[in-house]
Amino acid sequence: MKELLETLCDKYLLNLGMFTDFCPLERDILYPVCANVICTADTEFDLSKYKNSMSLIKENSKMLSSFRSTIRPLIASLLSVSDDPGGEMERCLRCYDLLKKYFTNSEHLALMAVLLERITDESNAEEYIKRGRQIYDRMKKEHRILTTKEDAAFAVMLAFSEKTDDELIEDMEASYKLLKHSADKNSIQTVSHVLAMAGGKPEDKCAKFGELYDSMLKKGRKYGKHYELAMLAALAMTKFSSSEILGDISDIEAFLSEHNSVADLSEFGRSEPVSHAFMLLTTAYASDENVGDKQERRALLAARQAALYSVIVYSMMTVAPVLSE
């Protein structure tokens, strides 16, 4: 396994184990994402900082109105690795207020505020949000039923693209038409959003995505067709060949499959450590300065955020809310 991936896997397993052992909330699908947040920050899970971050959220009435209990562990994890949790939360709330100017209020906006605050400067956040609203309206025009409130996050992520709005919509539509028979239409629409963040022809991007997806199926194990597809689409954006990506996935999957902390999680059975592998590999590629130029890494970072967001949305729809302490 590449040294970068091996180091990331070691950090991930350490933080996942500490998180699930010491966190007072019951386990769910968000715990792997929380562990990923912590190891990406190159630190270790700190229960005291995590509890302080949970208190910051609980003490703010504005956050309680829209930050659903299901996603509170993730928000607390993000705040806990900050040098200034209180200041970051204040910036998130200001970003949240900007989002509410352009989109209907929901827990999706609260989460988007946290993600957006971490990848853009406060001075130009509204510019991206405003463009995101324009893109969202175009998406809604193309797919009125499929496009729902959770797609607002993808629209804002697409606003970071160097492409014009017309080019983005054309790219998304072309990818959607090419892949719509591969899985449920909602998941494929998400895939088209992620792929549109990358350069290149839709035919080529979809071919690479299809090659990766078919290769995963040939492994002989059940493979999901929901949030996993968004992460696979993010991997398809890289300049690595399909064989290299599949080799990295296999190495991480084999490494993780040896550890019970992965298999024991309620939403990830022993047959699906690949879900963790996708998440870790998108993290590794997005943080590797050797992966493409600055613009390509920026697109990959946006795709990674969108892919992780799809995991969170899936958890909000399928996992019972975590009980308050």
Coordinates of C-alpha atoms in Angstrom, one line a residue:
M1 CA 0.0 0.0 0.0
K2 CA 1.2 3.5 -0.8
E3 CA 2.8 5.2 2.2
L4 CA 0.2 8.1 2.2
L5 CA -2.7 5.6 2.2
E6 CA -1.2 3.4 4.9
T7 CA -0.7 6.4 7.1
L8 CA -4.2 7.6 6.5
C9 CA -5.6 4.2 7.2
D10 CA -3.7 3.9 10.5
K11 CA -5.0 7.3 11.6
Y12 CA -8.5 6.5 10.6
L13 CA -8.6 3.2 12.5
L14 CA -7.2 4.9 15.6
N15 CA -9.7 7.7 15.5
L16 CA -12.7 5.4 14.6
G17 CA -11.8 3.2 17.5
M18 CA -11.5 6.1 20.0
F19 CA -14.6 7.8 18.7
T20 CA -16.8 4.7 19.0
D21 CA -15.3 3.8 22.4
F22 CA -15.5 7.1 24.1
C23 CA -18.2 9.1 22.4
P24 CA -21.4 9.0 24.5
L25 CA -23.7 8.7 21.5
E26 CA -24.8 5.5 19.9
R27 CA -23.0 4.4 16.7
D28 CA -24.4 5.1 13.3
I29 CA -23.4 5.7 9.7
L30 CA -21.9 9.1 10.6
Y31 CA -19.1 7.8 12.8
P32 CA -16.8 6.8 9.9
V33 CA -17.3 10.3 8.5
C34 CA -16.5 11.9 11.9
A35 CA -13.3 9.7 12.2
N36 CA -12.4 10.8 8.6
V37 CA -12.8 14.4 9.6
I38 CA -10.5 14.0 12.6
C39 CA -7.7 12.1 10.8
T40 CA -7.8 14.5 7.8
A41 CA -7.0 17.2 10.3
D42 CA -3.9 15.2 11.3
T43 CA -4.9 14.9 14.9
E44 CA -6.6 12.4 17.3
F45 CA -10.1 12.3 18.7
D46 CA -10.2 14.4 21.9
L47 CA -13.3 13.6 24.0
S48 CA -13.0 16.9 25.9
K49 CA -12.9 19.0 22.8
Y50 CA -15.7 17.0 21.2
K51 CA -18.0 17.5 24.3
N52 CA -17.2 21.2 24.3
S53 CA -18.1 21.4 20.7
M54 CA -21.4 19.6 21.3
S55 CA -22.1 22.1 24.1
L56 CA -21.4 25.0 21.8
I57 CA -24.1 23.6 19.4
K58 CA -26.6 22.9 22.1
E59 CA -26.2 26.4 23.7
N60 CA -27.0 28.1 20.4
S61 CA -30.8 28.3 19.8
K62 CA -30.4 29.2 16.2
M63 CA -28.4 26.1 15.5
L64 CA -30.8 23.9 17.4
S65 CA -33.7 24.9 15.1
S66 CA -32.0 23.4 12.0
F67 CA -29.0 21.4 13.0
R68 CA -30.7 18.0 13.3
S69 CA -29.5 15.7 16.1
T70 CA -28.5 13.1 13.5
I71 CA -25.8 15.3 12.1
R72 CA -24.6 16.9 15.3
P73 CA -21.7 14.4 15.8
L74 CA -20.3 15.5 12.5
I75 CA -20.6 19.2 13.2
A76 CA -19.1 18.7 16.6
S77 CA -16.2 16.8 15.0
L78 CA -15.5 19.6 12.6
L79 CA -15.6 22.2 15.4
S80 CA -13.4 20.0 17.7
V81 CA -10.4 20.1 15.3
S82 CA -10.6 23.9 14.9
D83 CA -8.2 26.2 16.7
D84 CA -11.1 28.5 17.4
P85 CA -14.4 26.4 17.7
G86 CA -16.4 29.4 18.9
G87 CA -15.2 31.7 16.1
E88 CA -15.8 29.0 13.5
M89 CA -19.3 28.4 14.7
E90 CA -20.0 32.1 14.4
R91 CA -18.7 32.1 10.9
C92 CA -20.8 29.1 10.1
L93 CA -23.9 30.9 11.4
R94 CA -23.2 33.9 9.3
C95 CA -22.8 31.6 6.3
Y96 CA -26.0 29.9 7.3
D97 CA -27.8 33.3 7.2
L98 CA -26.5 34.0 3.7
L99 CA -27.7 30.6 2.5
K100 CA -31.2 31.3 3.9
K101 CA -31.4 34.4 1.7
Y102 CA -31.3 32.2 -1.4
F103 CA -32.6 28.8 -0.3
T104 CA -35.5 27.5 1.7
N105 CA -34.4 26.9 5.3
S106 CA -33.6 23.3 6.2
E107 CA -31.1 21.1 8.0
H108 CA -29.4 20.7 4.7
L109 CA -28.5 24.4 4.7
A110 CA -27.1 24.1 8.2
L111 CA -24.8 21.3 7.1
M112 CA -23.9 23.2 3.9
A113 CA -22.9 26.2 6.0
V114 CA -20.4 24.1 7.9
L115 CA -18.9 22.6 4.8
L116 CA -18.9 25.9 2.9
E117 CA -17.2 27.9 5.7
R118 CA -14.3 25.5 5.5
I119 CA -13.5 25.9 1.8
T120 CA -14.2 29.6 1.0
D121 CA -13.4 33.0 2.4
E122 CA -16.3 34.7 4.2
S123 CA -15.9 37.8 1.9
N124 CA -16.9 35.9 -1.3
A125 CA -19.1 33.2 0.2
E126 CA -22.3 35.0 -1.0
E127 CA -21.0 35.1 -4.5
Y128 CA -20.8 31.3 -4.7
I129 CA -24.1 30.9 -2.9
K130 CA -25.9 33.3 -5.3
R131 CA -24.4 31.4 -8.3
G132 CA -25.4 28.1 -6.6
R133 CA -29.0 29.3 -6.5
Q134 CA -28.9 30.0 -10.3
I135 CA -27.5 26.6 -10.9
Y136 CA -30.1 25.0 -8.6
D137 CA -32.9 26.7 -10.6
R138 CA -31.5 25.4 -13.8
M139 CA -31.3 21.9 -12.3
K140 CA -34.9 22.2 -11.1
K141 CA -36.0 23.2 -14.6
E142 CA -34.4 20.0 -16.1
H143 CA -35.6 17.6 -13.3
R144 CA -38.4 19.1 -11.3
I145 CA -39.2 16.0 -9.4
L146 CA -35.7 14.6 -8.8
T147 CA -34.2 18.0 -7.7
T148 CA -35.0 18.5 -4.1
K149 CA -33.7 20.5 -1.1
E150 CA -30.6 18.3 -0.6
D151 CA -29.5 19.2 -4.1
A152 CA -28.9 22.8 -3.0
A153 CA -25.5 21.7 -1.6
F154 CA -24.4 20.2 -4.9
A155 CA -25.5 23.4 -6.7
V156 CA -23.3 25.5 -4.4
M157 CA -20.4 23.1 -4.8
L158 CA -20.8 23.4 -8.6
A159 CA -20.6 27.2 -8.2
F160 CA -16.9 26.8 -7.6
S161 CA -16.4 25.4 -11.2
E162 CA -14.6 27.4 -13.9
K163 CA -17.3 26.3 -16.3
T164 CA -20.2 28.5 -17.3
D165 CA -23.7 27.6 -16.0
D166 CA -24.7 26.4 -19.5
E167 CA -21.6 24.2 -19.7
L168 CA -22.4 22.7 -16.3
I169 CA -26.0 21.9 -17.1
E170 CA -25.0 20.4 -20.5
D171 CA -22.4 18.3 -18.8
M172 CA -24.8 17.1 -16.1
E173 CA -27.5 16.3 -18.6
A174 CA -25.2 14.4 -20.9
S175 CA -23.8 12.3 -18.0
Y176 CA -27.3 11.6 -16.6
K177 CA -28.6 10.4 -20.0
L178 CA -25.6 8.1 -20.4
L179 CA -25.9 6.6 -16.9
K180 CA -29.6 6.7 -16.0
H181 CA -30.1 3.0 -16.5
S182 CA -27.2 2.1 -14.1
A183 CA -29.0 2.7 -10.8
D184 CA -31.9 4.7 -9.4
K185 CA -32.4 8.0 -11.1
N186 CA -31.8 10.1 -7.9
S187 CA -28.4 8.5 -7.3
I188 CA -27.4 8.9 -10.9
Q189 CA -28.4 12.6 -10.8
T190 CA -26.0 12.9 -7.9
V191 CA -23.3 11.2 -9.9
S192 CA -23.9 13.6 -12.8
H193 CA -23.4 16.5 -10.3
V194 CA -20.1 15.2 -9.1
L195 CA -18.8 14.4 -12.6
A196 CA -19.7 17.9 -13.8
M197 CA -17.1 19.3 -11.5
A198 CA -14.3 17.7 -13.6
G199 CA -13.1 18.7 -17.0
G200 CA -13.2 16.4 -20.0
K201 CA -16.0 15.0 -22.1
P202 CA -19.0 13.5 -20.4
E203 CA -18.6 10.3 -22.5
D204 CA -15.1 9.8 -21.2
K205 CA -16.0 10.5 -17.6
C206 CA -19.0 8.2 -17.7
A207 CA -16.9 5.5 -19.3
K208 CA -14.4 5.7 -16.5
F209 CA -17.1 5.7 -13.9
G210 CA -18.8 2.8 -15.5
E211 CA -15.5 0.8 -15.7
L212 CA -14.9 1.4 -12.0
Y213 CA -18.5 0.5 -11.1
D214 CA -18.5 -2.7 -13.2
S215 CA -15.1 -3.7 -11.8
M216 CA -16.5 -3.4 -8.2
L217 CA -19.4 -5.5 -9.1
K218 CA -17.1 -8.2 -10.5
K219 CA -15.6 -8.5 -7.1
G220 CA -18.5 -10.7 -6.3
R221 CA -19.9 -8.8 -3.4
K222 CA -23.0 -6.7 -2.9
Y223 CA -22.3 -3.1 -3.7
G224 CA -24.7 -0.2 -2.8
K225 CA -26.2 2.1 -5.3
H226 CA -26.8 5.2 -3.2
Y227 CA -24.2 7.4 -1.5
E228 CA -21.4 5.1 -2.6
L229 CA -21.9 6.1 -6.2
A230 CA -21.1 9.7 -5.4
M231 CA -17.8 8.7 -3.9
L232 CA -17.0 6.5 -6.8
A233 CA -17.7 9.4 -9.1
A234 CA -15.3 11.6 -7.2
L235 CA -12.6 8.9 -7.7
A236 CA -13.4 8.8 -11.4
M237 CA -12.5 12.5 -11.6
T238 CA -8.8 11.8 -10.9
K239 CA -6.1 11.3 -13.5
F240 CA -5.2 7.9 -12.1
S241 CA -6.1 5.0 -14.3
S242 CA -9.0 2.7 -13.4
S243 CA -6.5 0.0 -12.6
E244 CA -4.6 2.2 -10.2
I245 CA -7.7 3.3 -8.4
L246 CA -9.0 -0.2 -8.1
G247 CA -5.6 -1.3 -6.8
D248 CA -5.7 1.4 -4.1
I249 CA -9.3 0.5 -3.2
S250 CA -8.4 -3.2 -2.9
D251 CA -5.4 -2.4 -0.7
I252 CA -7.4 -0.2 1.7
E253 CA -10.3 -2.6 1.7
A254 CA -8.1 -5.5 2.6
F255 CA -6.4 -3.5 5.4
L256 CA -9.7 -2.4 6.9
S257 CA -11.4 -5.8 6.6
E258 CA -8.9 -7.1 9.2
H259 CA -10.3 -4.8 11.9
N260 CA -13.6 -5.4 13.8
S261 CA -14.0 -1.6 14.4
V262 CA -15.0 -1.3 10.8
A263 CA -17.2 -4.4 10.5
D264 CA -19.1 -3.7 13.8
L265 CA -20.7 -0.5 12.7
S266 CA -24.4 -0.9 12.2
E267 CA -24.6 0.5 8.7
F268 CA -21.4 -1.2 7.4
G269 CA -21.4 -5.0 7.5
R270 CA -18.4 -7.2 7.0
S271 CA -19.1 -7.4 3.3
E272 CA -18.8 -3.6 2.8
P273 CA -15.5 -2.2 4.1
V274 CA -15.3 -0.8 0.5
S275 CA -17.6 2.0 1.6
H276 CA -14.8 3.2 4.0
A277 CA -12.2 2.6 1.3
F278 CA -14.0 5.0 -1.1
M279 CA -14.2 7.7 1.6
L280 CA -10.5 7.4 2.6
L281 CA -9.3 7.3 -1.0
T282 CA -11.2 10.5 -2.0
T283 CA -9.7 12.1 1.1
A284 CA -6.2 11.0 0.1
Y285 CA -6.5 12.0 -3.5
A286 CA -7.9 15.4 -2.6
S287 CA -5.1 16.2 -0.2
D288 CA -2.2 14.9 -2.4
E289 CA -0.5 17.8 -4.1
N290 CA 0.7 15.5 -6.8
V291 CA -2.8 14.9 -8.0
G292 CA -3.3 17.3 -10.9
D293 CA -2.9 21.1 -10.8
K294 CA -4.5 23.5 -8.4
Q295 CA -7.8 23.8 -10.3
E296 CA -8.1 20.0 -10.6
R297 CA -7.5 19.5 -6.9
R298 CA -10.0 22.2 -6.1
A299 CA -12.6 20.4 -8.2
L300 CA -11.7 17.1 -6.5
L301 CA -12.0 18.8 -3.1
A302 CA -15.5 20.1 -4.1
A303 CA -16.4 16.6 -5.3
R304 CA -15.2 15.0 -2.1
Q305 CA -17.3 17.4 -0.1
A306 CA -20.3 16.6 -2.3
A307 CA -19.7 12.9 -2.0
L308 CA -19.4 13.1 1.8
Y309 CA -22.5 15.2 1.9
S310 CA -24.4 12.4 0.1
V311 CA -23.4 10.0 2.9
I312 CA -24.8 12.5 5.4
V313 CA -28.0 13.0 3.5
Y314 CA -28.4 9.2 3.3
S315 CA -27.9 8.9 7.0
M316 CA -30.5 11.6 7.7
M317 CA -33.0 9.6 5.6
T318 CA -32.3 6.1 7.0
V319 CA -30.9 6.4 10.5
A320 CA -32.9 7.2 13.6
P321 CA -31.8 10.5 15.1
V322 CA -29.1 10.2 17.8
L323 CA -30.5 10.9 21.3
S324 CA -29.4 14.0 23.1
E325 CA -27.1 13.6 26.0

